PDB file of C-alpha atoms and ligand atoms in Angstrom:
ATOM      1  CA  UNK A1059      -4.071 -17.647   1.144  1.00 66.00           C
ATOM      2  CA  UNK A1060      -4.034 -21.078  -0.474  1.00 62.00           C
ATOM      3  CA  UNK A1061      -3.325 -21.345  -4.192  1.00 64.00           C
ATOM      4  CA  UNK A1062      -3.517 -23.501  -7.309  1.00 71.00           C
ATOM      5  CA  UNK A1063      -3.081 -23.249 -11.067  1.00 77.00           C
ATOM      6  CA  UNK A1064      -6.398 -21.481 -11.524  1.00 89.00           C
ATOM      7  CA  UNK A1065      -5.409 -18.749  -9.052  1.00 93.00           C
ATOM      8  CA  UNK A1066      -3.773 -15.469 -10.058  1.00 97.00           C
ATOM      9  CA  UNK A1067      -0.073 -14.985  -9.351  1.00 96.00           C
ATOM     10  CA  UNK A1068       0.763 -11.973  -7.194  1.00 97.00           C
ATOM     11  CA  UNK A1069       4.329 -10.673  -7.391  1.00 97.00           C
ATOM     12  CA  UNK A1070       5.336  -8.686  -4.308  1.00 96.00           C
ATOM     13  CA  UNK A1071       8.409  -7.392  -2.561  1.00 95.00           C
ATOM     14  CA  UNK A1072       9.502  -7.093   1.040  1.00 91.00           C
ATOM     15  CA  UNK A1073       8.493  -4.255   3.395  1.00 91.00           C
ATOM     16  CA  UNK A1074       6.492  -2.423   0.729  1.00 96.00           C
ATOM     17  CA  UNK A1075       3.289  -0.553   1.517  1.00 98.00           C
ATOM     18  CA  UNK A1076       2.252  -0.982  -2.123  1.00 98.00           C
ATOM     19  CA  UNK A1077       2.732  -4.757  -2.023  1.00 98.00           C
ATOM     20  CA  UNK A1078       0.997  -4.907   1.353  1.00 98.00           C
ATOM     21  CA  UNK A1079      -2.310  -3.568  -0.060  1.00 98.00           C
ATOM     22  CA  UNK A1080      -3.204  -6.527  -2.334  1.00 98.00           C
ATOM     23  CA  UNK A1081      -1.693  -8.964   0.178  1.00 96.00           C
ATOM     24  CA  UNK A1082      -4.009  -7.621   2.891  1.00 97.00           C
ATOM     25  CA  UNK A1083      -7.031  -7.823   0.580  1.00 97.00           C
ATOM     26  CA  UNK A1084      -6.201 -11.407  -0.415  1.00 96.00           C
ATOM     27  CA  UNK A1085      -5.590 -12.379   3.185  1.00 93.00           C
ATOM     28  CA  UNK A1086      -8.654 -10.618   4.589  1.00 95.00           C
ATOM     29  CA  UNK A1087     -10.951 -12.102   1.923  1.00 96.00           C
ATOM     30  CA  UNK A1088      -9.196 -15.469   1.925  1.00 94.00           C
ATOM     31  CA  UNK A1089      -8.600 -15.170  -1.834  1.00 94.00           C
ATOM     32  CA  UNK A1090      -6.367 -17.870  -3.311  1.00 93.00           C
ATOM     33  CA  UNK A1091      -3.209 -16.358  -4.805  1.00 93.00           C
ATOM     34  CA  UNK A1092       0.157 -17.743  -5.824  1.00 94.00           C
ATOM     35  CA  UNK A1093       2.511 -15.308  -4.107  1.00 94.00           C
ATOM     36  CA  UNK A1094       5.904 -14.774  -5.731  1.00 94.00           C
ATOM     37  CA  UNK A1095       8.669 -12.780  -4.101  1.00 94.00           C
ATOM     38  CA  UNK A1096      10.884 -10.396  -6.088  1.00 95.00           C
ATOM     39  CA  UNK A1097      13.821  -8.963  -4.131  1.00 93.00           C
ATOM     40  CA  UNK A1098      13.958  -5.272  -5.055  1.00 94.00           C
ATOM     41  CA  UNK A1099      16.947  -4.622  -2.787  1.00 93.00           C
ATOM     42  CA  UNK A1100      18.927  -7.254  -4.708  1.00 95.00           C
ATOM     43  CA  UNK A1101      17.976  -5.534  -7.997  1.00 96.00           C
ATOM     44  CA  UNK A1102      15.763  -8.428  -9.137  1.00 97.00           C
ATOM     45  CA  UNK A1103      12.895  -6.129 -10.212  1.00 97.00           C
ATOM     46  CA  UNK A1104      15.139  -4.753 -12.995  1.00 97.00           C
ATOM     47  CA  UNK A1105      16.515  -8.061 -14.209  1.00 98.00           C
ATOM     48  CA  UNK A1106      15.282  -9.640 -17.466  1.00 98.00           C
ATOM     49  CA  UNK A1107      13.367 -12.419 -15.699  1.00 97.00           C
ATOM     50  CA  UNK A1108      10.987  -9.976 -13.993  1.00 97.00           C
ATOM     51  CA  UNK A1109      11.020  -7.361 -16.786  1.00 98.00           C
ATOM     52  CA  UNK A1110       9.656 -10.066 -19.090  1.00 97.00           C
ATOM     53  CA  UNK A1111       6.655 -10.278 -16.727  1.00 98.00           C
ATOM     54  CA  UNK A1112       6.246  -6.544 -15.984  1.00 98.00           C
ATOM     55  CA  UNK A1113       8.234  -4.330 -18.370  1.00 97.00           C
ATOM     56  CA  UNK A1114       7.911  -1.457 -15.852  1.00 97.00           C
ATOM     57  CA  UNK A1115       9.846  -3.464 -13.289  1.00 98.00           C
ATOM     58  CA  UNK A1116       7.515  -2.503 -10.445  1.00 98.00           C
ATOM     59  CA  UNK A1117       5.856  -4.461  -7.651  1.00 98.00           C
ATOM     60  CA  UNK A1118       3.168  -5.404  -6.929  1.00 98.00           C
ATOM     61  CA  UNK A1119       2.085  -7.057 -10.167  1.00 98.00           C
ATOM     62  CA  UNK A1120      -0.727  -9.529 -10.792  1.00 98.00           C
ATOM     63  CA  UNK A1121      -0.843 -12.139 -13.544  1.00 98.00           C
ATOM     64  CA  UNK A1122      -4.184 -13.849 -14.151  1.00 97.00           C
ATOM     65  CA  UNK A1123      -4.350 -17.554 -15.051  1.00 96.00           C
ATOM     66  CA  UNK A1124      -4.926 -16.629 -18.732  1.00 96.00           C
ATOM     67  CA  UNK A1125      -1.718 -14.563 -18.713  1.00 96.00           C
ATOM     68  CA  UNK A1126      -3.243 -11.070 -18.557  1.00 97.00           C
ATOM     69  CA  UNK A1127      -1.119  -8.789 -16.348  1.00 98.00           C
ATOM     70  CA  UNK A1128      -2.270  -5.985 -14.091  1.00 98.00           C
ATOM     71  CA  UNK A1129      -0.039  -3.333 -12.523  1.00 98.00           C
ATOM     72  CA  UNK A1130      -0.622  -0.627  -9.876  1.00 98.00           C
ATOM     73  CA  UNK A1131      -1.246  -1.638  -6.289  1.00 98.00           C
ATOM     74  CA  UNK A1132      -4.621   0.088  -6.026  1.00 98.00           C
ATOM     75  CA  UNK A1133      -5.926  -1.476  -9.254  1.00 98.00           C
ATOM     76  CA  UNK A1134      -4.744  -4.935  -8.136  1.00 98.00           C
ATOM     77  CA  UNK A1135      -6.294  -4.494  -4.699  1.00 98.00           C
ATOM     78  CA  UNK A1136      -9.587  -3.401  -6.316  1.00 98.00           C
ATOM     79  CA  UNK A1137      -9.561  -6.387  -8.694  1.00 98.00           C
ATOM     80  CA  UNK A1138      -8.967  -8.871  -5.879  1.00 98.00           C
ATOM     81  CA  UNK A1139     -11.722  -7.266  -3.767  1.00 98.00           C
ATOM     82  CA  UNK A1140     -14.333  -7.201  -6.558  1.00 97.00           C
ATOM     83  CA  UNK A1141     -17.657  -8.670  -5.419  1.00 97.00           C
ATOM     84  CA  UNK A1142     -16.806  -8.342  -1.719  1.00 98.00           C
ATOM     85  CA  UNK A1143     -17.950  -6.012   1.049  1.00 97.00           C
ATOM     86  CA  UNK A1144     -14.727  -4.008   0.495  1.00 98.00           C
ATOM     87  CA  UNK A1145     -16.059  -2.489  -2.745  1.00 98.00           C
ATOM     88  CA  UNK A1146     -18.143   0.662  -2.231  1.00 98.00           C
ATOM     89  CA  UNK A1147     -21.640   0.498  -3.686  1.00 97.00           C
ATOM     90  CA  UNK A1148     -23.167   3.963  -3.961  1.00 98.00           C
ATOM     91  CA  UNK A1149     -22.124   6.379  -6.703  1.00 98.00           C
ATOM     92  CA  UNK A1150     -20.797   8.793  -4.078  1.00 98.00           C
ATOM     93  CA  UNK A1151     -18.816   6.166  -2.172  1.00 98.00           C
ATOM     94  CA  UNK A1152     -17.277   4.825  -5.396  1.00 98.00           C
ATOM     95  CA  UNK A1153     -16.251   8.338  -6.399  1.00 98.00           C
ATOM     96  CA  UNK A1154     -14.852   8.949  -2.901  1.00 98.00           C
ATOM     97  CA  UNK A1155     -12.825   5.744  -3.277  1.00 98.00           C
ATOM     98  CA  UNK A1156     -11.293   6.994  -6.546  1.00 98.00           C
ATOM     99  CA  UNK A1157     -10.624  10.360  -4.918  1.00 98.00           C
ATOM    100  CA  UNK A1158      -8.745   8.865  -1.964  1.00 98.00           C
ATOM    101  CA  UNK A1159      -6.927   6.218  -3.987  1.00 98.00           C
ATOM    102  CA  UNK A1160      -5.615   8.938  -6.316  1.00 98.00           C
ATOM    103  CA  UNK A1161      -4.800  11.114  -3.312  1.00 98.00           C
ATOM    104  CA  UNK A1162      -2.864   8.251  -1.761  1.00 98.00           C
ATOM    105  CA  UNK A1163      -0.660   7.920  -4.844  1.00 98.00           C
ATOM    106  CA  UNK A1164      -0.041  11.644  -5.331  1.00 98.00           C
ATOM    107  CA  UNK A1165       0.123  13.092  -1.792  1.00 98.00           C
ATOM    108  CA  UNK A1166       0.815  10.222   0.602  1.00 98.00           C
ATOM    109  CA  UNK A1167       2.691   7.353  -1.067  1.00 98.00           C
ATOM    110  CA  UNK A1168       4.576   9.757  -3.341  1.00 98.00           C
ATOM    111  CA  UNK A1169       6.075  11.534  -0.313  1.00 98.00           C
ATOM    112  CA  UNK A1170       6.022   9.088   2.599  1.00 98.00           C
ATOM    113  CA  UNK A1171       7.452   6.175   0.620  1.00 98.00           C
ATOM    114  CA  UNK A1172      10.699   7.827  -0.611  1.00 98.00           C
ATOM    115  CA  UNK A1173      11.482   9.326   2.824  1.00 97.00           C
ATOM    116  CA  UNK A1174      10.914   5.965   4.485  1.00 97.00           C
ATOM    117  CA  UNK A1175      12.926   4.188   1.803  1.00 96.00           C
ATOM    118  CA  UNK A1176      15.971   6.446   1.952  1.00 96.00           C
ATOM    119  CA  UNK A1177      16.013   6.990   5.726  1.00 96.00           C
ATOM    120  CA  UNK A1178      14.792   3.634   7.051  1.00 95.00           C
ATOM    121  CA  UNK A1179      15.132   0.878   4.446  1.00 94.00           C
ATOM    122  CA  UNK A1180      18.399   1.888   2.733  1.00 94.00           C
ATOM    123  CA  UNK A1181      19.846   4.689   4.913  1.00 94.00           C
ATOM    124  CA  UNK A1182      23.179   4.337   3.085  1.00 95.00           C
ATOM    125  CA  UNK A1183      21.538   6.165   0.171  1.00 94.00           C
ATOM    126  CA  UNK A1184      20.166   8.992   2.334  1.00 94.00           C
ATOM    127  CA  UNK A1185      23.037  11.383   1.612  1.00 95.00           C
ATOM    128  CA  UNK A1186      22.242  11.237  -2.125  1.00 95.00           C
ATOM    129  CA  UNK A1187      18.745  12.579  -1.436  1.00 95.00           C
ATOM    130  CA  UNK A1188      19.371  15.189   1.283  1.00 95.00           C
ATOM    131  CA  UNK A1189      17.884  17.939  -0.906  1.00 97.00           C
ATOM    132  CA  UNK A1190      14.588  16.124  -1.516  1.00 97.00           C
ATOM    133  CA  UNK A1191      14.000  14.606   1.922  1.00 97.00           C
ATOM    134  CA  UNK A1192      12.731  17.857   3.519  1.00 97.00           C
ATOM    135  CA  UNK A1193      10.531  18.498   0.459  1.00 98.00           C
ATOM    136  CA  UNK A1194       8.973  15.021   0.614  1.00 98.00           C
ATOM    137  CA  UNK A1195       8.573  15.393   4.373  1.00 98.00           C
ATOM    138  CA  UNK A1196       6.770  18.737   4.082  1.00 98.00           C
ATOM    139  CA  UNK A1197       4.469  17.480   1.303  1.00 98.00           C
ATOM    140  CA  UNK A1198       3.792  14.269   3.216  1.00 98.00           C
ATOM    141  CA  UNK A1199       2.842  16.259   6.305  1.00 98.00           C
ATOM    142  CA  UNK A1200       0.488  18.381   4.173  1.00 98.00           C
ATOM    143  CA  UNK A1201      -1.038  15.172   2.837  1.00 98.00           C
ATOM    144  CA  UNK A1202      -1.486  13.733   6.316  1.00 98.00           C
ATOM    145  CA  UNK A1203      -3.042  16.990   7.562  1.00 98.00           C
ATOM    146  CA  UNK A1204      -5.750  16.934   4.866  1.00 98.00           C
ATOM    147  CA  UNK A1205      -6.464  13.274   5.671  1.00 98.00           C
ATOM    148  CA  UNK A1206      -6.581  14.086   9.391  1.00 98.00           C
ATOM    149  CA  UNK A1207      -9.083  16.895   8.842  1.00 98.00           C
ATOM    150  CA  UNK A1208     -11.288  14.576   6.776  1.00 98.00           C
ATOM    151  CA  UNK A1209     -11.171  11.788   9.356  1.00 98.00           C
ATOM    152  CA  UNK A1210     -12.189  14.185  12.127  1.00 98.00           C
ATOM    153  CA  UNK A1211     -15.780  13.793  10.911  1.00 98.00           C
ATOM    154  CA  UNK A1212     -15.560  10.480   9.014  1.00 98.00           C
ATOM    155  CA  UNK A1213     -14.779   7.024  10.415  1.00 98.00           C
ATOM    156  CA  UNK A1214     -13.488   5.784   7.032  1.00 98.00           C
ATOM    157  CA  UNK A1215     -12.484   7.484   3.803  1.00 98.00           C
ATOM    158  CA  UNK A1216     -15.736   6.700   1.975  1.00 98.00           C
ATOM    159  CA  UNK A1217     -19.349   6.707   3.124  1.00 97.00           C
ATOM    160  CA  UNK A1218     -19.417   2.924   2.536  1.00 97.00           C
ATOM    161  CA  UNK A1219     -17.612   2.090   5.787  1.00 98.00           C
ATOM    162  CA  UNK A1220     -14.341   0.130   5.784  1.00 98.00           C
ATOM    163  CA  UNK A1221     -13.413  -0.353   2.122  1.00 98.00           C
ATOM    164  CA  UNK A1222     -10.704  -0.956  -0.424  1.00 98.00           C
ATOM    165  CA  UNK A1223      -9.949   2.778  -0.341  1.00 98.00           C
ATOM    166  CA  UNK A1224      -9.060   2.593   3.369  1.00 98.00           C
ATOM    167  CA  UNK A1225      -6.669  -0.260   2.615  1.00 98.00           C
ATOM    168  CA  UNK A1226      -5.056   1.795  -0.173  1.00 98.00           C
ATOM    169  CA  UNK A1227      -4.616   4.896   1.984  1.00 98.00           C
ATOM    170  CA  UNK A1228      -3.492   2.817   4.956  1.00 98.00           C
ATOM    171  CA  UNK A1229      -0.690   1.125   2.958  1.00 98.00           C
ATOM    172  CA  UNK A1230       1.951   3.816   3.490  1.00 98.00           C
ATOM    173  CA  UNK A1231       0.153   6.021   6.019  1.00 98.00           C
ATOM    174  CA  UNK A1232       0.519   3.452   8.791  1.00 98.00           C
ATOM    175  CA  UNK A1233       4.253   3.150   8.018  1.00 98.00           C
ATOM    176  CA  UNK A1234       4.894   6.901   8.101  1.00 98.00           C
ATOM    177  CA  UNK A1235       6.569   6.761  11.544  1.00 98.00           C
ATOM    178  CA  UNK A1236       9.334   4.696   9.940  1.00 97.00           C
ATOM    179  CA  UNK A1237      10.037   7.703   7.716  1.00 96.00           C
ATOM    180  CA  UNK A1238      10.226  10.047  10.702  1.00 96.00           C
ATOM    181  CA  UNK A1239       6.683  11.416  10.355  1.00 98.00           C
ATOM    182  CA  UNK A1240       4.986  12.033  13.708  1.00 98.00           C
ATOM    183  CA  UNK A1241       1.708  10.160  13.438  1.00 98.00           C
ATOM    184  CA  UNK A1242       0.860  11.168  17.007  1.00 97.00           C
ATOM    185  CA  UNK A1243       0.417  14.706  15.645  1.00 97.00           C
ATOM    186  CA  UNK A1244      -2.448  13.414  13.492  1.00 98.00           C
ATOM    187  CA  UNK A1245      -4.827  12.071  16.102  1.00 98.00           C
ATOM    188  CA  UNK A1246      -7.746  11.330  13.736  1.00 98.00           C
ATOM    189  CA  UNK A1247      -5.411   9.442  11.403  1.00 98.00           C
ATOM    190  CA  UNK A1248      -4.082   7.514  14.424  1.00 98.00           C
ATOM    191  CA  UNK A1249      -7.633   6.603  15.524  1.00 98.00           C
ATOM    192  CA  UNK A1250      -8.487   5.467  11.958  1.00 98.00           C
ATOM    193  CA  UNK A1251      -5.322   3.304  11.880  1.00 98.00           C
ATOM    194  CA  UNK A1252      -6.565   1.598  15.058  1.00 98.00           C
ATOM    195  CA  UNK A1253     -10.009   1.080  13.509  1.00 98.00           C
ATOM    196  CA  UNK A1254      -8.436  -0.613  10.487  1.00 98.00           C
ATOM    197  CA  UNK A1255      -6.296  -2.843  12.686  1.00 98.00           C
ATOM    198  CA  UNK A1256      -9.464  -3.977  14.468  1.00 98.00           C
ATOM    199  CA  UNK A1257     -11.177  -5.175  11.276  1.00 97.00           C
ATOM    200  CA  UNK A1258     -11.898  -8.910  10.981  1.00 94.00           C
ATOM    201  CA  UNK A1259      -8.960 -10.782   9.495  1.00 93.00           C
ATOM    202  CA  UNK A1260      -6.525  -7.873   9.670  1.00 95.00           C
ATOM    203  CA  UNK A1261      -2.937  -9.128   9.389  1.00 94.00           C
ATOM    204  CA  UNK A1262       0.037  -6.782   9.903  1.00 95.00           C
ATOM    205  CA  UNK A1263       2.670  -6.180   7.247  1.00 95.00           C
ATOM    206  CA  UNK A1264       5.309  -7.966   9.364  1.00 91.00           C
ATOM    207  CA  UNK A1265       3.315 -11.182   8.999  1.00 91.00           C
ATOM    208  CA  UNK A1266       2.392 -10.785   5.312  1.00 92.00           C
ATOM    209  CA  UNK A1267       5.533  -9.308   3.835  1.00 87.00           C
ATOM    210  CA  UNK A1268       8.748 -10.130   5.615  1.00 74.00           C
ATOM    211  CA  UNK A1269      11.544 -11.184   3.314  1.00 55.00           C
ATOM    212  CA  UNK A1270      11.951 -14.569   4.997  1.00 58.00           C
ATOM    213  CA  UNK A1271       8.232 -15.319   4.866  1.00 56.00           C
ATOM    214  CA  UNK A1272       8.107 -14.424   1.165  1.00 58.00           C
ATOM    215  CA  UNK A1273      11.226 -16.339   0.272  1.00 59.00           C
ATOM    216  CA  UNK A1274       9.559 -19.421   1.724  1.00 56.00           C
ATOM    217  CA  UNK A1275       6.508 -18.803  -0.503  1.00 55.00           C
ATOM    218  CA  UNK A1276       8.465 -18.147  -3.695  1.00 55.00           C
TER     219      UNK A1276
HETATM  220  N1  GSH B1480       2.300   3.257  -8.383  1.00 73.96           N
HETATM  221  C1  GSH B1480       2.870   1.946  -8.228  1.00 73.96           C
HETATM  222  C2  GSH B1480       4.230   2.081  -7.559  1.00 73.96           C
HETATM  223  C3  GSH B1480       4.952   0.739  -7.491  1.00 73.96           C
HETATM  224  C4  GSH B1480       6.349   0.885  -6.944  1.00 73.96           C
HETATM  225  O1  GSH B1480       6.972   1.960  -6.968  1.00 73.96           O
HETATM  226  N2  GSH B1480       6.859  -0.220  -6.415  1.00 73.96           N
HETATM  227  C5  GSH B1480       8.186  -0.250  -5.857  1.00 73.96           C
HETATM  228  C6  GSH B1480       8.161  -0.980  -4.522  1.00 73.96           C
HETATM  229  S1  GSH B1480       7.147  -0.132  -3.370  1.00 73.96           S
HETATM  230  C7  GSH B1480       9.083  -1.033  -6.784  1.00 73.96           C
HETATM  231  O2  GSH B1480       8.657  -1.991  -7.395  1.00 73.96           O
HETATM  232  N3  GSH B1480      10.344  -0.652  -6.882  1.00 73.96           N
HETATM  233  C8  GSH B1480      11.327  -1.420  -7.596  1.00 73.96           C
HETATM  234  C9  GSH B1480      11.671  -0.875  -8.930  1.00 73.96           C
HETATM  235  O3  GSH B1480      11.057   0.128  -9.362  1.00 73.96           O
HETATM  236  O4  GSH B1480      12.566  -1.471  -9.543  1.00 73.96           O
HETATM  237  C10 GSH B1480       1.914   1.072  -7.384  1.00 73.96           C
HETATM  238  O5  GSH B1480       1.133   1.622  -6.610  1.00 73.96           O
HETATM  239  O6  GSH B1480       1.938  -0.152  -7.533  1.00 73.96           O
END
């Protein structure tokens, strides 16, 4: 992922399934990007320096060379993948991509991410969320079950084959074990995770998004 002044700047944070999505796209497609690291755990996403770039204070965030900003991991991943084999072509496959990218944000990321965050990333905060953790866990399991049923008869989430929508859904799904979800119970999801990891140029989150690696790039 080389970079220069005519490349977009991608702001990311450590260990995040959302930040991993555009990083994987950029890495897999060899897209030049200036990667900048914002340390969420140190509170830097809510400090004036980053709020002046993204007033929502969220990562990932993309800034184009002309200064236009783009938020939302799935939108950024789509933008970076435009024109590549990762973008579905048929009307049905494009609609399936929107379906699964919305599903990822509402049923998977929305439930898997907070459980993983409060039990695995910052377990000191777990006790403040004891009431919600079982709710997120149950909803996340429902989300994984629907995905598992779909993948029983589909190799990827759209009819296009491996696409941007698989990367979006994969972002948090493949990290669900870290939140105490039992991915072994979802054997079609597990097989799909393996298929994604076998794609050309796949790079794991540990290589793309460790704090130390990102600090070096910042
Ligand atoms: N829907 C957004 C969610 C982004 C989000 O929640 N990012 C988290 C990291 S995974 C974040 O920036 N948290 C820090 C904060 O909100 O200050 C996306 O998909 O990009």
